[in-house]
PDB file of C-alpha atoms in Angstrom:
ATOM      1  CA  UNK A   1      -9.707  27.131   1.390  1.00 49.00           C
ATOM      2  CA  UNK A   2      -9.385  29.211  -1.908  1.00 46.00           C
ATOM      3  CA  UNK A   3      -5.829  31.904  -0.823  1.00 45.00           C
ATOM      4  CA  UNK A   4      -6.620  35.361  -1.037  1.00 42.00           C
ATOM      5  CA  UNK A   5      -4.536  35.477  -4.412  1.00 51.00           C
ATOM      6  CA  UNK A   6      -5.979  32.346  -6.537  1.00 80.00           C
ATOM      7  CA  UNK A   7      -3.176  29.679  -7.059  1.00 93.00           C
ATOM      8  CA  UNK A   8      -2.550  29.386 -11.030  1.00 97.00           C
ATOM      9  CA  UNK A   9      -4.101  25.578 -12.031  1.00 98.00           C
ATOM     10  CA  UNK A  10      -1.468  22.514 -12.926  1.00 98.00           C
ATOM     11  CA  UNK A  11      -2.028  19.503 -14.272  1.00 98.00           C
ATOM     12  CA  UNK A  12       0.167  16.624 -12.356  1.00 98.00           C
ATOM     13  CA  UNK A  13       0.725  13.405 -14.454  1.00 97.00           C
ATOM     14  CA  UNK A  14       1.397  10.301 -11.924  1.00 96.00           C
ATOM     15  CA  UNK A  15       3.231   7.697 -14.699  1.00 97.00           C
ATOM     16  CA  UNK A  16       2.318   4.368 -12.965  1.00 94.00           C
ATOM     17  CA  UNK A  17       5.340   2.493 -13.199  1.00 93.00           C
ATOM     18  CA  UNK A  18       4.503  -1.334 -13.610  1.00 92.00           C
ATOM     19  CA  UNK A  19       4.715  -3.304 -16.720  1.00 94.00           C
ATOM     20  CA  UNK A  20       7.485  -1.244 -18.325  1.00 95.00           C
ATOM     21  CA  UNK A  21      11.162  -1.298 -18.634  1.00 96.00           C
ATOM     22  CA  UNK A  22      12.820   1.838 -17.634  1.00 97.00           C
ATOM     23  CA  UNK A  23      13.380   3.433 -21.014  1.00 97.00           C
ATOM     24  CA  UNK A  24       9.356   3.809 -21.760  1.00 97.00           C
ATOM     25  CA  UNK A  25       9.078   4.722 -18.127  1.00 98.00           C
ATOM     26  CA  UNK A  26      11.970   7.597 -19.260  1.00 98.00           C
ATOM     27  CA  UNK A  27      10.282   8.513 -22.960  1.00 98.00           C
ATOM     28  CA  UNK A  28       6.937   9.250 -21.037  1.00 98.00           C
ATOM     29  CA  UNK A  29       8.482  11.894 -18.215  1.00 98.00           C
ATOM     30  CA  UNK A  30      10.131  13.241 -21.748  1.00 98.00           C
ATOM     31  CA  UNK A  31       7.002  13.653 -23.111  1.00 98.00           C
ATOM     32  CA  UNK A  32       4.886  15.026 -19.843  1.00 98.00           C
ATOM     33  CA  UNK A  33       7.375  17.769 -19.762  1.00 98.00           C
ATOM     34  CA  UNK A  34       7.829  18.744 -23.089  1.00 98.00           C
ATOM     35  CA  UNK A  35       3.754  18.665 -23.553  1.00 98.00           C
ATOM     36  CA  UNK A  36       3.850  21.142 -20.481  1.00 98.00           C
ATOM     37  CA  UNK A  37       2.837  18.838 -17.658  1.00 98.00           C
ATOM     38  CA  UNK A  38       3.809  20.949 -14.338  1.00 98.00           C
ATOM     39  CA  UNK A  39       4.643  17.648 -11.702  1.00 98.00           C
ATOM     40  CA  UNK A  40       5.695  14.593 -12.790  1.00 98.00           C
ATOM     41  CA  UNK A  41       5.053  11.513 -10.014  1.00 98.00           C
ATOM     42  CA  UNK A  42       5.623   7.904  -9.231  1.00 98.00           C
ATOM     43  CA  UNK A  43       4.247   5.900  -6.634  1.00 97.00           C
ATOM     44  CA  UNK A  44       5.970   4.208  -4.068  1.00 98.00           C
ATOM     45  CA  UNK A  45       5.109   0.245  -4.632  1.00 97.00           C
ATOM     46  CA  UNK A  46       7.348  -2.833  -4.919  1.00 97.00           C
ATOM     47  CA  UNK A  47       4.841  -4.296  -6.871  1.00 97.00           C
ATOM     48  CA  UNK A  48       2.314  -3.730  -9.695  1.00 95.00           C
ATOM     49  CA  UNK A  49      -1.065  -2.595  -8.444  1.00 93.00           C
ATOM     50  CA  UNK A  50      -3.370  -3.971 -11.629  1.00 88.00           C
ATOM     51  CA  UNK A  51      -2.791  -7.131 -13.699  1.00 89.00           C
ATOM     52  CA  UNK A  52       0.322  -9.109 -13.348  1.00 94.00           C
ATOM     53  CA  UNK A  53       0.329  -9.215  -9.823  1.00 95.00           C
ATOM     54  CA  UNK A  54       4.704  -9.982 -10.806  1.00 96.00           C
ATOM     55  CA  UNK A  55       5.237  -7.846 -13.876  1.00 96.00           C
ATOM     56  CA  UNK A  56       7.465  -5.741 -14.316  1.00 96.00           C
ATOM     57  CA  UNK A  57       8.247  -3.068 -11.622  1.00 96.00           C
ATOM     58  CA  UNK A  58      10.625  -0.811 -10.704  1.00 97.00           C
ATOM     59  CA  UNK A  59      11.529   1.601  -7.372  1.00 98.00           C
ATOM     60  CA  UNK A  60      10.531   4.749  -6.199  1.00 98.00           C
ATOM     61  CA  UNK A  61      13.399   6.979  -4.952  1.00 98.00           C
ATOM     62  CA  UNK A  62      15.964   5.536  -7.289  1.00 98.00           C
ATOM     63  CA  UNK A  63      13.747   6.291 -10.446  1.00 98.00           C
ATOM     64  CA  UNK A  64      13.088   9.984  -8.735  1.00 98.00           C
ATOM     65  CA  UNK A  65      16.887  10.567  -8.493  1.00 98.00           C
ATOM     66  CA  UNK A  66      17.092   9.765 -12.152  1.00 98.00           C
ATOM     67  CA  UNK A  67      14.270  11.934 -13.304  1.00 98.00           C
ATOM     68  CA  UNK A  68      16.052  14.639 -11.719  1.00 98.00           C
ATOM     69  CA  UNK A  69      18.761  14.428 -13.782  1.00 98.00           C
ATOM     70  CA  UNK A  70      16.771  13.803 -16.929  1.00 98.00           C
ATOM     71  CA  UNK A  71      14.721  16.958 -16.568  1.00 98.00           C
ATOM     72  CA  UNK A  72      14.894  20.422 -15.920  1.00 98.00           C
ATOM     73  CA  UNK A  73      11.242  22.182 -15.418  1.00 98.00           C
ATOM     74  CA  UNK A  74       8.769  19.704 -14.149  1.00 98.00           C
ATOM     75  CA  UNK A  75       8.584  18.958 -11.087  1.00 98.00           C
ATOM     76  CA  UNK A  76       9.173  15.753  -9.655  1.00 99.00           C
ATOM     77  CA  UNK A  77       7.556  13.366  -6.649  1.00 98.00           C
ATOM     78  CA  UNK A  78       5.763  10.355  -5.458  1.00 98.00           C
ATOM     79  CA  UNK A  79       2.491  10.245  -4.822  1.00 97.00           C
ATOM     80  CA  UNK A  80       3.265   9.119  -2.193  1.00 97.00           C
ATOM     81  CA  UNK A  81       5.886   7.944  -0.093  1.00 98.00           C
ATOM     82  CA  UNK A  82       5.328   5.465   2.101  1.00 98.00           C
ATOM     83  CA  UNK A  83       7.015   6.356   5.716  1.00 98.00           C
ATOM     84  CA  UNK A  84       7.021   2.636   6.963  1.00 97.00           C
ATOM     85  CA  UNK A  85       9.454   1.966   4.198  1.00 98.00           C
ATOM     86  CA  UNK A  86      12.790   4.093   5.264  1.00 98.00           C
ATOM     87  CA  UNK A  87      13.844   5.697   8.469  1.00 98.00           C
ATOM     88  CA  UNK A  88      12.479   9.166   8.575  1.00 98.00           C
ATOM     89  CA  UNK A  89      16.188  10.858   8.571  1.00 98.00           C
ATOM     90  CA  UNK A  90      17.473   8.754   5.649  1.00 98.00           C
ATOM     91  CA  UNK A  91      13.953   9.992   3.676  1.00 98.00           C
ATOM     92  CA  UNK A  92      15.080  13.314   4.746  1.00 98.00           C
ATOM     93  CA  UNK A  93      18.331  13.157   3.376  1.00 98.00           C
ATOM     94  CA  UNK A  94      16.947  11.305   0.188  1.00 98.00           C
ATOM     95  CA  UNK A  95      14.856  13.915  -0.595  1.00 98.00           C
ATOM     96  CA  UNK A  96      17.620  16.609  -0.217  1.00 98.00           C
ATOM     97  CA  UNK A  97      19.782  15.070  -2.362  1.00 98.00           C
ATOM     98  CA  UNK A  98      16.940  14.576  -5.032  1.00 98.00           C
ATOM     99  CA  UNK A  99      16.440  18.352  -4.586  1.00 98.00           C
ATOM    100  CA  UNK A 100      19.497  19.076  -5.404  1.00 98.00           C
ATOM    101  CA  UNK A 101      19.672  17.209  -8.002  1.00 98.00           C
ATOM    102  CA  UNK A 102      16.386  18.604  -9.179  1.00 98.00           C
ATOM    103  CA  UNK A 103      18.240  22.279  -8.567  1.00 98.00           C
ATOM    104  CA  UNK A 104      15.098  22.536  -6.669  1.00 98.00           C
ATOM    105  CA  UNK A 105      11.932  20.972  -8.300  1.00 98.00           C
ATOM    106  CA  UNK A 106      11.295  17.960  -5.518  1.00 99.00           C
ATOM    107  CA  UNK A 107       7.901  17.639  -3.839  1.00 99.00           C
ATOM    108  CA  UNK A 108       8.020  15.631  -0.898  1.00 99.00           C
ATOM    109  CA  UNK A 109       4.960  13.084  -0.790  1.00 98.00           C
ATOM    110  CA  UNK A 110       4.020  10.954   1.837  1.00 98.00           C
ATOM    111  CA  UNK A 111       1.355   9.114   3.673  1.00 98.00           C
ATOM    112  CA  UNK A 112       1.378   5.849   6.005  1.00 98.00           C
ATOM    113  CA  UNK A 113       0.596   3.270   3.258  1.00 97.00           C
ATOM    114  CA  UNK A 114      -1.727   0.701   2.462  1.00 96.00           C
ATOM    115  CA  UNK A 115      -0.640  -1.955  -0.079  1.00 97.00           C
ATOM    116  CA  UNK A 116      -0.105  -5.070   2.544  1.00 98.00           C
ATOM    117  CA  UNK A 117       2.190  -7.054   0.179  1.00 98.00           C
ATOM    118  CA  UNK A 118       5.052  -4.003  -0.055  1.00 98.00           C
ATOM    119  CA  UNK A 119       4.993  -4.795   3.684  1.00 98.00           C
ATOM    120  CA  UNK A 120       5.514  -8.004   4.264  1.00 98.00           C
ATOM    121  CA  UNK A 121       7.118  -9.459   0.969  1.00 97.00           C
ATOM    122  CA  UNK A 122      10.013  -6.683   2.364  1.00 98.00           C
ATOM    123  CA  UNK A 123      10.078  -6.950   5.501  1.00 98.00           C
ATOM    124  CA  UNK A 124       8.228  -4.288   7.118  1.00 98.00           C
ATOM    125  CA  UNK A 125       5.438  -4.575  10.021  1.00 97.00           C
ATOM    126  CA  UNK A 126       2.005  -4.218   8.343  1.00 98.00           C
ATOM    127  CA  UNK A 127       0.361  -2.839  11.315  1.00 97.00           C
ATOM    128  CA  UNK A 128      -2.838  -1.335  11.342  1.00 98.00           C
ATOM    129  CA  UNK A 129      -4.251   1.390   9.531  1.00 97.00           C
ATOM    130  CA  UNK A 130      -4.256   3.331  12.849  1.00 97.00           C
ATOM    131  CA  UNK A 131      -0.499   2.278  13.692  1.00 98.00           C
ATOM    132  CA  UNK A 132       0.744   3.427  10.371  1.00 98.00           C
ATOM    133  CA  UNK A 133      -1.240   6.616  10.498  1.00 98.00           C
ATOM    134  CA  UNK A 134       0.618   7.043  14.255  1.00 98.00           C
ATOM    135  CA  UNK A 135       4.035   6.230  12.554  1.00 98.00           C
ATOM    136  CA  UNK A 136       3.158   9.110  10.080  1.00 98.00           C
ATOM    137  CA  UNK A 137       3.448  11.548  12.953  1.00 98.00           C
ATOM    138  CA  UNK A 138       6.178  10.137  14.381  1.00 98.00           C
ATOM    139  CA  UNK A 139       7.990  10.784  11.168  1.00 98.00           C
ATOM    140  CA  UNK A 140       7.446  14.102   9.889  1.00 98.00           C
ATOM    141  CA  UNK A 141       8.667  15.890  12.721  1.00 98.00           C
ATOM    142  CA  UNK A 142      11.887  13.840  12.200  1.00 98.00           C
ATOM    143  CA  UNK A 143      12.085  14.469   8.824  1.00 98.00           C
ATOM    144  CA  UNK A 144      11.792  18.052   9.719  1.00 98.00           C
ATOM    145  CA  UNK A 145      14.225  18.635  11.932  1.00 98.00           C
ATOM    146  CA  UNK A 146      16.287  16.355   9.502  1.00 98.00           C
ATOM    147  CA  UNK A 147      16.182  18.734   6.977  1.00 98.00           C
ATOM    148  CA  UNK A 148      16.821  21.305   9.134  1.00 98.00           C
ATOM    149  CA  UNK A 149      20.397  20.156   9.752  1.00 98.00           C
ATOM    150  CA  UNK A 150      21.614  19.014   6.372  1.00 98.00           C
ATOM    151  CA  UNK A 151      25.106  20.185   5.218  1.00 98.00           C
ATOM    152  CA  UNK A 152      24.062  21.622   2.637  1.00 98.00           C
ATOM    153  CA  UNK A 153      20.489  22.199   3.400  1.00 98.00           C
ATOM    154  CA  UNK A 154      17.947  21.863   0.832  1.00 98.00           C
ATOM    155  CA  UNK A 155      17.858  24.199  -1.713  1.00 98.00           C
ATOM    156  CA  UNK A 156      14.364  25.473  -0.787  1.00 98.00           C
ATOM    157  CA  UNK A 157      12.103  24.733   1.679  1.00 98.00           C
ATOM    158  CA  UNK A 158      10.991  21.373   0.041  1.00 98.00           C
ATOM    159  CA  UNK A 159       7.288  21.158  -0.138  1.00 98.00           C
ATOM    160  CA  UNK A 160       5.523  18.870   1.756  1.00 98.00           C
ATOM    161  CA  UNK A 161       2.619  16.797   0.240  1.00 98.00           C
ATOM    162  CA  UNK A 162       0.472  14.261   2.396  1.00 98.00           C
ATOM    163  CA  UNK A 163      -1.637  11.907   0.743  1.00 96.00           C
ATOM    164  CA  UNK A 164      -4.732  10.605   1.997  1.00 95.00           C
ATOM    165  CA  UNK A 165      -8.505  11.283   3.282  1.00 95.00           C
ATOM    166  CA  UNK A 166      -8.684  10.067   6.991  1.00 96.00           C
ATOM    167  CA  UNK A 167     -10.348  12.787   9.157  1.00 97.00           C
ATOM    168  CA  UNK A 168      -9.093  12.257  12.733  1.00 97.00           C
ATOM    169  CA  UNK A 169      -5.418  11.471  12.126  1.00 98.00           C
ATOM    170  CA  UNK A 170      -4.625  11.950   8.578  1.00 98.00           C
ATOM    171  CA  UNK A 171      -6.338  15.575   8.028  1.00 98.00           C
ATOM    172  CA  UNK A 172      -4.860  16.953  11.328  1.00 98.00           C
ATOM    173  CA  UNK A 173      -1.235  15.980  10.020  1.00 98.00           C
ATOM    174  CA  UNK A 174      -2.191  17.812   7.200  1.00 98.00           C
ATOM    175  CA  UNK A 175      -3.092  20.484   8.927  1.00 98.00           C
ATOM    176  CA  UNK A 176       0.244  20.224  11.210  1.00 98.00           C
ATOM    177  CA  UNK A 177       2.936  19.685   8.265  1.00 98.00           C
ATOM    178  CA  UNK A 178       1.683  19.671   5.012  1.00 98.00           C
ATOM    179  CA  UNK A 179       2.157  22.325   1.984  1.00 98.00           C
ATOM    180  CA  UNK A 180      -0.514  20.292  -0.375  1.00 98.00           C
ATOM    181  CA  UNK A 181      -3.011  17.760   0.509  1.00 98.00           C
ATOM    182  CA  UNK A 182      -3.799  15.322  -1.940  1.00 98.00           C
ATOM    183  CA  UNK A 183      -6.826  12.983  -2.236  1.00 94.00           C
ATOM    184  CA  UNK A 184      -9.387  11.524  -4.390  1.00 88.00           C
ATOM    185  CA  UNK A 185     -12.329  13.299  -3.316  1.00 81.00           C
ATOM    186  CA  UNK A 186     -15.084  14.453  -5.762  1.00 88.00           C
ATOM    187  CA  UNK A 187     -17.106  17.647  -5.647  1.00 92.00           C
ATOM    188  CA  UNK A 188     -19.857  15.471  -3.138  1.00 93.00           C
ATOM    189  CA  UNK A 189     -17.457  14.785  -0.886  1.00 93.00           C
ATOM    190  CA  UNK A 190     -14.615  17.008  -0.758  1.00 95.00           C
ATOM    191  CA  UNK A 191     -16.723  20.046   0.924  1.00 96.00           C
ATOM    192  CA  UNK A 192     -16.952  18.201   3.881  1.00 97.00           C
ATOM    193  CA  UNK A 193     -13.343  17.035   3.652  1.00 97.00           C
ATOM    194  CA  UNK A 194     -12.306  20.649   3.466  1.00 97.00           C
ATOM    195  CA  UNK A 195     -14.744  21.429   6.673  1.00 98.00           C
ATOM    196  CA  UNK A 196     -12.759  19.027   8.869  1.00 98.00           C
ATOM    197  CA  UNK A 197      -9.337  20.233   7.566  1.00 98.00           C
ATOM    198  CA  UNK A 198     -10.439  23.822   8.321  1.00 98.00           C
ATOM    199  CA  UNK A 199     -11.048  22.450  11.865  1.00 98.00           C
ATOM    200  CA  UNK A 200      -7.959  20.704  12.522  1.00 98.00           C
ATOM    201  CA  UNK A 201      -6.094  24.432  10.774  1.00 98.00           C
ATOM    202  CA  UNK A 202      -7.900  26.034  13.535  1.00 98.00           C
ATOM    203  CA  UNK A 203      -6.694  23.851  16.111  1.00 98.00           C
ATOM    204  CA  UNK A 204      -3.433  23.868  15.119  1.00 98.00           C
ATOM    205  CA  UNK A 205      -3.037  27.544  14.460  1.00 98.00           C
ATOM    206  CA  UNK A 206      -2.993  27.403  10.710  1.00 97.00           C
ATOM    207  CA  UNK A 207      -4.048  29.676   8.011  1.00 97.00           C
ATOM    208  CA  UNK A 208      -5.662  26.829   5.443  1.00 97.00           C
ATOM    209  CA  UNK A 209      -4.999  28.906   2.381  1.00 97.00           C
ATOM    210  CA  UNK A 210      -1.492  28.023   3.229  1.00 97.00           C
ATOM    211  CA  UNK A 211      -2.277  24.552   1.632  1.00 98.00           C
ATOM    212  CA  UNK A 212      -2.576  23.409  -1.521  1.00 98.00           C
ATOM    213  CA  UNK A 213      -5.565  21.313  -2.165  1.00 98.00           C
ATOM    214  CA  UNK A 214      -4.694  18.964  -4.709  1.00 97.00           C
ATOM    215  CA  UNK A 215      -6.924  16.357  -6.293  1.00 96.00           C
ATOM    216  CA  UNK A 216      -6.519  12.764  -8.218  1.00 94.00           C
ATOM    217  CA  UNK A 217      -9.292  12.897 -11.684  1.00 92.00           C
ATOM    218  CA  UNK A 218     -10.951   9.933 -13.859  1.00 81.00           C
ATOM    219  CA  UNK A 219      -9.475   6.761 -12.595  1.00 62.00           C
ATOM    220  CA  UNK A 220      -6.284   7.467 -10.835  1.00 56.00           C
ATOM    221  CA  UNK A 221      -6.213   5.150  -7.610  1.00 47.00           C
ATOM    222  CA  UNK A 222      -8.822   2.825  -9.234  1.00 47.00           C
ATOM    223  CA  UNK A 223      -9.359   1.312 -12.267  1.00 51.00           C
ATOM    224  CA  UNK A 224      -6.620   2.887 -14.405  1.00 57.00           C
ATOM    225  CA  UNK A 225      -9.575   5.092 -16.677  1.00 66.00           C
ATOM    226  CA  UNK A 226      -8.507   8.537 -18.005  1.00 75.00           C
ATOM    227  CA  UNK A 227     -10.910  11.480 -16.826  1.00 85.00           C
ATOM    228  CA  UNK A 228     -13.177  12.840 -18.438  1.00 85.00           C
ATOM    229  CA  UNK A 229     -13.617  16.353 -19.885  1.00 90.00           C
ATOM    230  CA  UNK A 230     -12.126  19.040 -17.498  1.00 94.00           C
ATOM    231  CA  UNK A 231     -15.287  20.929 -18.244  1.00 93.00           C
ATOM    232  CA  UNK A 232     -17.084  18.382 -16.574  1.00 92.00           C
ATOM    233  CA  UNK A 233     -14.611  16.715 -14.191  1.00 92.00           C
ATOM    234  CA  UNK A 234     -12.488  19.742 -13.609  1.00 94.00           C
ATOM    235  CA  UNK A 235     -14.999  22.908 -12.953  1.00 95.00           C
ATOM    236  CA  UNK A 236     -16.680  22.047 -10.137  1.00 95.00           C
ATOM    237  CA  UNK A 237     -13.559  21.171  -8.147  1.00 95.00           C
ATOM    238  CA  UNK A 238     -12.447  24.223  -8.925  1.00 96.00           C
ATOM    239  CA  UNK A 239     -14.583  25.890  -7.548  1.00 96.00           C
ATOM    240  CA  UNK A 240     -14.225  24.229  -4.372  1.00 96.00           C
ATOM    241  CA  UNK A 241     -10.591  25.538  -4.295  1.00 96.00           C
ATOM    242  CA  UNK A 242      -8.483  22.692  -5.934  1.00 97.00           C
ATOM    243  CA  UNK A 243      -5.720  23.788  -8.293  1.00 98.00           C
ATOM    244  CA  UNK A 244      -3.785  20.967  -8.569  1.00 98.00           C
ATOM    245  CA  UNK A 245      -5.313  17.568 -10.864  1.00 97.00           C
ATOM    246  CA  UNK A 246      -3.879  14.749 -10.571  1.00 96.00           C
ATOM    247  CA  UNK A 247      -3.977  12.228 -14.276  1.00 95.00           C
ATOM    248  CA  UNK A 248      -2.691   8.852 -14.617  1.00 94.00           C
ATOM    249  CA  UNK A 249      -0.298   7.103 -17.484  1.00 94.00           C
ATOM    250  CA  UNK A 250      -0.209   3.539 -17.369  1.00 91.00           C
ATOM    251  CA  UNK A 251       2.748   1.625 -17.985  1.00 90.00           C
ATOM    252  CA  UNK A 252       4.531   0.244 -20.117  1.00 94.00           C
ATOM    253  CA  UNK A 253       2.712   2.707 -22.667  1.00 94.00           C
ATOM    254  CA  UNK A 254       1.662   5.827 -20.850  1.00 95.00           C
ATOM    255  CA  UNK A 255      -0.504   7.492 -23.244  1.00 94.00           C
ATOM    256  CA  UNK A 256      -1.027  11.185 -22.194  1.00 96.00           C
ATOM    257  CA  UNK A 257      -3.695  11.821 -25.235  1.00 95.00           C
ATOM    258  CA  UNK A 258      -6.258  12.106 -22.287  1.00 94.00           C
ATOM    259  CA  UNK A 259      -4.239  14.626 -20.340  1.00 96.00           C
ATOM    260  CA  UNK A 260      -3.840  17.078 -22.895  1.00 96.00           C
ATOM    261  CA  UNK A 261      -7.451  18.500 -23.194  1.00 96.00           C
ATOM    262  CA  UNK A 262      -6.431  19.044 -19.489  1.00 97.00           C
ATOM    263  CA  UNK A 263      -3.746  21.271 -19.979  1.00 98.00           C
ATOM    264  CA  UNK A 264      -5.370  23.151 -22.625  1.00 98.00           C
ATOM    265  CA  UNK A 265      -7.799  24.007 -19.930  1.00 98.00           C
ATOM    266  CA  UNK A 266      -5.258  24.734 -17.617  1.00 98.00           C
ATOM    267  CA  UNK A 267      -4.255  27.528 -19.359  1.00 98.00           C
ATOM    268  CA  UNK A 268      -7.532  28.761 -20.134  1.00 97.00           C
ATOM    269  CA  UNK A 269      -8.182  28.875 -16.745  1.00 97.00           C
ATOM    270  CA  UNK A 270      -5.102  30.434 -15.686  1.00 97.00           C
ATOM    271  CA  UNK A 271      -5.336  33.163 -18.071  1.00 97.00           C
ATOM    272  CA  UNK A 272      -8.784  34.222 -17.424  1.00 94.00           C
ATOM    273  CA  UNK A 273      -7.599  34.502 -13.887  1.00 91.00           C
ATOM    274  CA  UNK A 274      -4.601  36.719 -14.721  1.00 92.00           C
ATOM    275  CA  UNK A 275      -6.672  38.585 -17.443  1.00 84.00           C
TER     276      UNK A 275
END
């Protein structure tokens, strides 16, 4: 999977946004970008994910359409979208606005969701793992052509990130639409993760250095615990071919001492490549 020209390294900070009004959530995007974080992302939940199963919370694509405006390097997403929450055109024409916004700094994320209470406390048919996954790829192509036809269009090609680890559906959508893939393997599983997407690339017609292999570190998507040394945590996934690490921030804090060892070896990394 590693490109024939090595992607530079970035650090991705995912601010968790529950138990926090939106002025902390605001002060810690200030800080990620002014420490140097490269991405910047929310998640896409109604409610909090750890403790206070009602604490504070507050939504996705309104809070990205805000850090858009408050910024103006980092780059900006949710990891991830969930599709069964908005028609696939309107999330096309969300995410061009937000782009523009941005003047250009929006990742798209997305996957087929999993949290059953956003579902049904809102509204929306729960389904079945499979049936969400199937809505997925109903989606993207709409959100494709979607973009496609905007007046104005997007200001770039908007990147494309799909969360998520499922081998039959969810790494053959990769293979199909995305420009990253993100997911939580470690260095034990993620080779054969990598096999499988190589598959479905070949299947497809794709060239898999064309996609960003991007990975979650220390506790993101579980307990809320900060990674540990990039040294240790970091290295061997790099060598495997991911250049993108994904750290958490819990709210209503969102501490980022443990992601700055990170970016210090970021650039280490990234300028013993370029050396």
């Amino acid at each position: 999977m590693t490109p024939a020209v090595a992607r530079p390294v970035r650090i991705a900070v995912q601010l968790q946004p529950q138990d926090a009004e939106y002025g902390r959530i605001r002060d810690g995007l200030r800080r990620c970008e002014d420490a140097g974080v490269d991405i910047a992302f929310t998640w896409d939940h109604f409610f909090p994910l750890r403790g206070d199963p009602d604490g504070k919370h507050l939504e996705c694509w309104t809070t990205l359409a805000a850090w858009a405006e408050q910024t103006s390097r980092i780059e900006i997403g949710a990891l991830v979208t969930c599709n069964g929450f908005r028609n696939p055109d309107l999330l096309a024409d969300m995410a061009r606005t937000v782009d523009h916004i941005s003047e250009g700094r929006l990742i798209l994320g997305i996957g087929s969701g999993w949290f059953e209470r956003d579902f049904t406390e809102y509204g929306f048919e729960f389904g079945t793992a499979g049936s969400r996954l199937d809505d997925l790829a109903e989606a993207l192509p709409r959100i494709e052509s979607r973009l496609a036809r905007l007046t104005p269009p997007p200001t770039r090609d908007i990147p494309v990130l799909i969360g998520g680890g499922g081998e039959k559906k969810t790494l053959r959508l990769v293979a199909q639409h995305a420009d990253l893939w993100h997911w939580f393997s470690g260095p034990e599983e993620l080779p054969r993760k990598l096999d499988v997407l190589r598959r479905h690339c070949a299947e497809v017609g794709r060239d898999p250095a064309d996609i960003e292999v991007c990975a979650g570190v220390g506790g993101l998507g579980r307990a809320g615990l900060p990674p540990g040394p990039p040294e240790r945590e970091g290295a061997p996934l790099l060598a495997l071919g991911v250049t993108t690490y994904t750290i958490n921030a819990v709210g209503p804090d969102f501490d980022l001492d443990h992601v700055l060892p990170w970016l210090a070896w970021r650039d280490a990394v990234n300028a013993e490549r370029s050396a």
